[in-house]
């Protein structure tokens, strides 16, 4: 056992054709861009645009880094200084039944947490990019799901990785994979650590040790192609780091998941993340031109093309592969001009079924609003403060080219035709209130978890013909499950996060009383009940949270058996020793 030390302050920021060849150590691998080409931005000019994330002094070899001014929470969401304070907590718990609220669970002091001694030591050649520092291992143990937060609060860090590596080059990733394969060390690719489905936690027993591969030092925009409006970006770039490098060129990726500050491009690609747009460009998939992936068997570089009908797409093999087929290192991404025309309104509905019909009509109209998020009456009350029992539809349009007022006006007409009411004052406040609550919610979740409350989310996708049935059945079914598991019915809300002409992505929130010490088991039972409901209704086990380890059983039921065999064959070919993120996508 190795107790943590308080001596160092902890900082953690935490189709196309394809060419297969073992070029992982190829010294000719270039950073694209040269001063002679006006439509190419050399990497050397971009390298000082942002400050890279930092880690504790002395934790990784001799590599120095500028310290981040803010400190990431090692146990919960986001920035440590943004955690819910006493006054905000008091307001939160005052809105819950008093008997649901327990004394606040203290955050363990890092110096009091005891970790298992590292079971492996990397070779001397890799020591400069590796660390066994206890604080770093603690912060890389779990993702950010409710069950992760609760276990960290209880000091349960038995799954901590033995070593954390911070590669800066592709060649170092190759060396790490080669060493791990020979030493039977599981490798967990890690971006920002924001997984809520067990995507970065090793739960197996077939490996001698665990290495977490933190890619956040590979965070550069390597090239900008102005003519094609695309950029080559390293996979370890966190959302703000990526956008800060694109901003001087007038471009944006415009992909803003709730985890934007604390997740990376590689993580978005590996999990097929959903983002800012409620329609049209809903997923990170829509922005991909080409990928570069390092696997234990070699490197895949797909050809950069706008589209291709040349057989099955190799990009699609790696999108959503969750680190189990290879390590994403670079991607050519389609960019957008920064929007200058914006318009936002909110519409309220007295009937959630009518609101669903309005959203379907808007989705099938071809107007393609950038924001089209429907909150049921309970979700609206919690996140916007409304007390009138009405559902709220948040609408938004944006463009870099033309005014969007006429599109918004027609969308509001459709909403009115389906029973919606546009309020020029109080309803409009709902837009800003919801946006603020959306970004604040993970911190609130952590505060309620410390206060003895089960609070978590899950999401799905279904076609329009079953949308109302899915929303109603899941809310009723999960309320019944909380009554059986928690002793009384909990609060279950739904909002629509992404909409399509043929279907929708409902997103559910559960709030219920917990028994101290049994929180994880209670949530696991609620989650299983919810997942069984989704599966029985023919909905997806996830729309954008990924599979991870938590959804594996239901994902295996959802995918065709033959496809599972093909995917396993790809795994055996790309990762013959089975070291990459074991337990994800496969049992």
Coordinates of C-alpha atoms in Angstrom, one line a residue, residues 290-560:
X290 CA -10.1 11.4 -42.0
X291 CA -8.6 9.6 -38.9
X292 CA -5.3 8.4 -37.8
X293 CA -5.3 5.5 -35.3
X294 CA -2.4 3.6 -33.7
X295 CA -3.1 0.0 -32.7
X296 CA -0.8 -2.7 -31.4
X297 CA -0.8 -4.2 -34.9
X298 CA 0.0 -1.0 -36.8
X299 CA -1.3 2.4 -37.8
X300 CA -4.3 3.3 -39.9
X301 CA -4.4 6.5 -41.9
X302 CA -7.6 7.0 -43.7
X303 CA -7.7 9.1 -46.9
X304 CA -8.9 12.6 -46.6
X305 CA -12.0 13.0 -48.8
X306 CA -15.3 14.8 -48.6
X307 CA -17.2 11.6 -49.3
X308 CA -16.5 8.2 -50.8
X309 CA -18.5 5.2 -52.0
X310 CA -15.5 2.9 -51.9
X311 CA -16.7 0.1 -49.8
X312 CA -17.4 0.1 -46.0
X313 CA -15.9 3.2 -44.4
X314 CA -12.8 2.6 -42.3
X315 CA -13.5 5.8 -40.3
X316 CA -16.8 4.2 -39.2
X317 CA -14.9 1.3 -37.8
X318 CA -13.0 3.5 -35.3
X319 CA -15.7 6.1 -34.6
X320 CA -17.4 4.7 -31.5
X321 CA -14.7 2.1 -30.9
X322 CA -14.1 3.6 -27.4
X323 CA -10.4 2.9 -27.3
X324 CA -10.7 -0.8 -27.7
X325 CA -9.5 -1.1 -31.4
X326 CA -6.8 1.6 -31.3
X327 CA -5.7 5.0 -30.0
X328 CA -6.9 7.9 -32.0
X329 CA -4.0 10.3 -32.5
X330 CA -5.1 12.8 -35.2
X331 CA -8.2 13.7 -37.2
X332 CA -8.9 16.0 -40.1
X333 CA -12.1 17.8 -39.1
X334 CA -14.5 19.9 -41.1
X335 CA -14.8 23.4 -39.7
X336 CA -17.3 26.2 -39.8
X337 CA -17.2 29.9 -40.0
X338 CA -18.0 31.5 -36.7
X339 CA -21.7 32.5 -36.6
X340 CA -22.7 36.2 -36.6
X341 CA -26.4 35.9 -37.0
X342 CA -28.3 34.4 -34.0
X343 CA -31.9 34.2 -32.8
X344 CA -33.4 32.4 -29.9
X345 CA -36.9 32.1 -28.5
X346 CA -38.7 29.8 -26.1
X347 CA -42.2 28.4 -26.4
X348 CA -44.3 26.8 -23.7
X349 CA -46.9 24.0 -23.9
X350 CA -49.6 22.9 -21.5
X351 CA -49.5 19.4 -23.0
X352 CA -46.3 17.5 -23.5
X353 CA -47.8 15.3 -26.2
X354 CA -48.6 18.5 -28.2
X355 CA -45.1 19.7 -27.6
X356 CA -43.8 16.4 -29.1
X357 CA -46.0 16.9 -32.2
X358 CA -44.6 20.4 -32.6
X359 CA -41.0 19.2 -32.4
X360 CA -41.7 16.5 -34.9
X361 CA -43.3 19.1 -37.3
X362 CA -40.3 21.3 -36.9
X363 CA -37.8 18.4 -37.4
X364 CA -39.6 17.4 -40.6
X365 CA -39.9 21.0 -42.0
X366 CA -36.4 21.3 -43.3
X367 CA -35.8 24.5 -41.2
X368 CA -33.0 22.8 -39.2
X369 CA -32.8 24.9 -36.0
X370 CA -29.4 24.7 -34.2
X371 CA -31.3 24.3 -30.9
X372 CA -34.6 22.5 -30.6
X373 CA -34.7 21.2 -27.0
X374 CA -37.9 20.3 -25.3
X375 CA -38.1 20.1 -21.5
X376 CA -41.0 18.4 -19.9
X377 CA -42.9 20.3 -17.1
X378 CA -40.7 18.8 -14.3
X379 CA -37.5 19.4 -16.1
X380 CA -38.6 23.0 -16.9
X381 CA -39.4 23.6 -13.2
X382 CA -36.1 22.3 -12.0
X383 CA -33.9 24.0 -14.6
X384 CA -35.7 27.2 -15.4
X385 CA -37.6 27.9 -12.2
X386 CA -41.0 27.8 -14.0
X387 CA -43.9 27.1 -11.6
X388 CA -46.8 27.0 -14.1
X389 CA -46.6 23.3 -14.9
X390 CA -45.8 23.9 -18.6
X391 CA -43.3 22.2 -20.9
X392 CA -40.7 24.5 -22.5
X393 CA -39.3 24.3 -26.0
X394 CA -36.0 26.1 -26.4
X395 CA -35.4 27.2 -30.1
X396 CA -32.3 28.7 -31.7
X397 CA -30.9 29.5 -35.1
X398 CA -27.5 30.7 -36.1
X399 CA -25.6 31.4 -39.3
X400 CA -22.3 32.9 -40.5
X401 CA -23.9 34.0 -43.7
X402 CA -27.4 35.2 -43.5
X403 CA -30.0 36.5 -41.0
X404 CA -32.1 33.8 -39.4
X405 CA -35.1 35.7 -38.2
X406 CA -37.4 34.4 -41.0
X407 CA -36.5 30.8 -40.2
X408 CA -37.2 31.4 -36.5
X409 CA -40.5 33.1 -37.4
X410 CA -41.7 30.1 -39.4
X411 CA -40.6 27.8 -36.6
X412 CA -42.6 29.7 -34.1
X413 CA -45.6 29.5 -36.4
X414 CA -45.3 25.7 -36.4
X415 CA -45.1 25.7 -32.7
X416 CA -48.3 27.8 -32.4
X417 CA -50.1 25.6 -34.8
X418 CA -49.4 22.8 -32.4
X419 CA -50.6 24.5 -29.3
X420 CA -47.5 26.4 -28.3
X421 CA -47.5 29.8 -26.6
X422 CA -44.6 32.3 -27.2
X423 CA -44.1 34.6 -24.3
X424 CA -42.0 37.7 -24.9
X425 CA -40.8 38.1 -21.3
X426 CA -40.9 35.3 -18.8
X427 CA -40.6 32.5 -21.3
X428 CA -37.6 34.1 -22.9
X429 CA -35.9 34.1 -19.5
X430 CA -36.2 30.3 -19.6
X431 CA -33.6 30.2 -22.5
X432 CA -30.8 31.7 -20.4
X433 CA -32.0 29.9 -17.2
X434 CA -31.9 26.6 -19.0
X435 CA -28.5 27.2 -20.5
X436 CA -27.0 28.2 -17.1
X437 CA -28.6 25.2 -15.4
X438 CA -27.4 22.8 -18.2
X439 CA -23.8 23.8 -17.5
X440 CA -24.2 23.8 -13.8
X441 CA -26.0 20.5 -13.5
X442 CA -23.0 18.2 -13.1
X443 CA -21.8 20.3 -10.1
X444 CA -25.3 20.1 -8.6
X445 CA -25.3 16.4 -9.1
X446 CA -22.1 16.1 -7.1
X447 CA -23.5 18.2 -4.3
X448 CA -26.7 16.1 -4.1
X449 CA -24.6 12.9 -4.2
X450 CA -22.8 14.2 -1.1
X451 CA -26.2 14.9 0.5
X452 CA -27.5 11.4 0.3
X453 CA -29.5 11.7 -2.9
X454 CA -29.3 9.4 -6.0
X455 CA -29.2 11.8 -9.0
X456 CA -28.1 10.7 -12.5
X457 CA -29.1 10.7 -16.1
X458 CA -29.5 8.3 -19.0
X459 CA -30.5 8.8 -22.6
X460 CA -31.7 7.0 -25.7
X461 CA -33.0 7.4 -29.2
X462 CA -36.2 6.2 -30.9
X463 CA -38.3 6.8 -34.0
X464 CA -41.1 9.2 -33.9
X465 CA -43.8 6.6 -34.0
X466 CA -42.7 5.4 -30.5
X467 CA -41.5 8.7 -29.0
X468 CA -44.5 9.5 -26.9
X469 CA -44.7 5.9 -25.7
X470 CA -41.0 5.8 -24.8
X471 CA -41.1 9.0 -22.9
X472 CA -44.2 8.1 -20.9
X473 CA -43.3 4.4 -20.3
X474 CA -39.8 5.2 -19.1
X475 CA -40.8 8.0 -16.8
X476 CA -43.5 5.8 -15.2
X477 CA -41.4 2.6 -15.2
X478 CA -38.4 4.3 -13.6
X479 CA -40.6 6.0 -11.0
X480 CA -41.9 2.6 -10.1
X481 CA -38.4 1.2 -9.9
X482 CA -37.3 4.0 -7.5
X483 CA -40.3 3.3 -5.3
X484 CA -39.3 -0.4 -5.1
X485 CA -35.5 0.3 -4.6
X486 CA -35.5 3.5 -2.6
X487 CA -38.7 3.1 -0.6
X488 CA -40.6 5.9 -2.4
X489 CA -41.2 7.2 -5.8
X490 CA -38.4 9.5 -7.1
X491 CA -38.5 12.4 -9.5
X492 CA -38.1 11.4 -13.2
X493 CA -37.9 14.1 -15.9
X494 CA -37.2 14.0 -19.6
X495 CA -35.9 16.5 -22.2
X496 CA -35.2 16.1 -25.9
X497 CA -31.6 16.8 -26.7
X498 CA -31.4 16.0 -30.4
X499 CA -34.1 15.6 -33.0
X500 CA -34.2 14.1 -36.5
X501 CA -36.8 14.0 -39.2
X502 CA -37.4 10.3 -38.3
X503 CA -36.9 10.3 -34.6
X504 CA -35.7 11.9 -31.4
X505 CA -33.2 11.5 -28.5
X506 CA -34.9 11.6 -25.1
X507 CA -32.7 12.3 -22.1
X508 CA -33.9 11.4 -18.6
X509 CA -32.9 12.6 -15.1
X510 CA -33.6 10.6 -12.0
X511 CA -33.6 12.1 -8.4
X512 CA -34.4 9.8 -5.5
X513 CA -33.5 9.2 -1.9
X514 CA -30.5 6.9 -1.2
X515 CA -29.3 4.9 1.8
X516 CA -25.8 5.9 2.9
X517 CA -23.4 3.2 1.9
X518 CA -25.8 1.6 -0.6
X519 CA -25.8 4.4 -3.2
X520 CA -23.9 2.6 -5.9
X521 CA -26.0 -0.6 -5.6
X522 CA -29.2 1.4 -5.6
X523 CA -28.3 3.3 -8.7
X524 CA -27.1 0.2 -10.5
X525 CA -30.5 -1.4 -9.9
X526 CA -32.3 1.7 -11.1
X527 CA -30.1 1.9 -14.1
X528 CA -30.7 -1.8 -15.0
X529 CA -34.4 -1.2 -14.7
X530 CA -34.2 1.8 -17.0
X531 CA -32.0 -0.1 -19.5
X532 CA -34.4 -3.1 -19.5
X533 CA -37.3 -0.7 -20.3
X534 CA -35.4 0.9 -23.2
X535 CA -34.5 -2.4 -24.6
X536 CA -38.0 -3.7 -24.3
X537 CA -39.3 -0.6 -26.1
X538 CA -36.9 -1.1 -29.0
X539 CA -35.0 2.1 -28.2
X540 CA -31.2 2.5 -28.2
X541 CA -29.3 1.8 -25.1
X542 CA -27.5 5.2 -25.8
X543 CA -27.7 8.1 -28.2
X544 CA -24.4 9.8 -27.2
X545 CA -23.1 8.6 -23.8
X546 CA -21.4 5.6 -25.5
X547 CA -21.4 1.9 -24.3
X548 CA -18.5 1.8 -21.9
X549 CA -18.8 -1.1 -19.4
X550 CA -22.1 0.0 -17.9
X551 CA -24.1 -0.5 -21.1
X552 CA -22.4 -3.6 -22.4
X553 CA -25.1 -6.1 -21.6
X554 CA -27.8 -4.1 -23.4
X555 CA -25.5 -3.2 -26.3
X556 CA -24.8 -6.9 -26.9
X557 CA -28.6 -7.4 -27.1
X558 CA -29.0 -4.5 -29.5
X559 CA -26.3 -5.3 -32.0
X560 CA -26.7 -8.2 -34.5

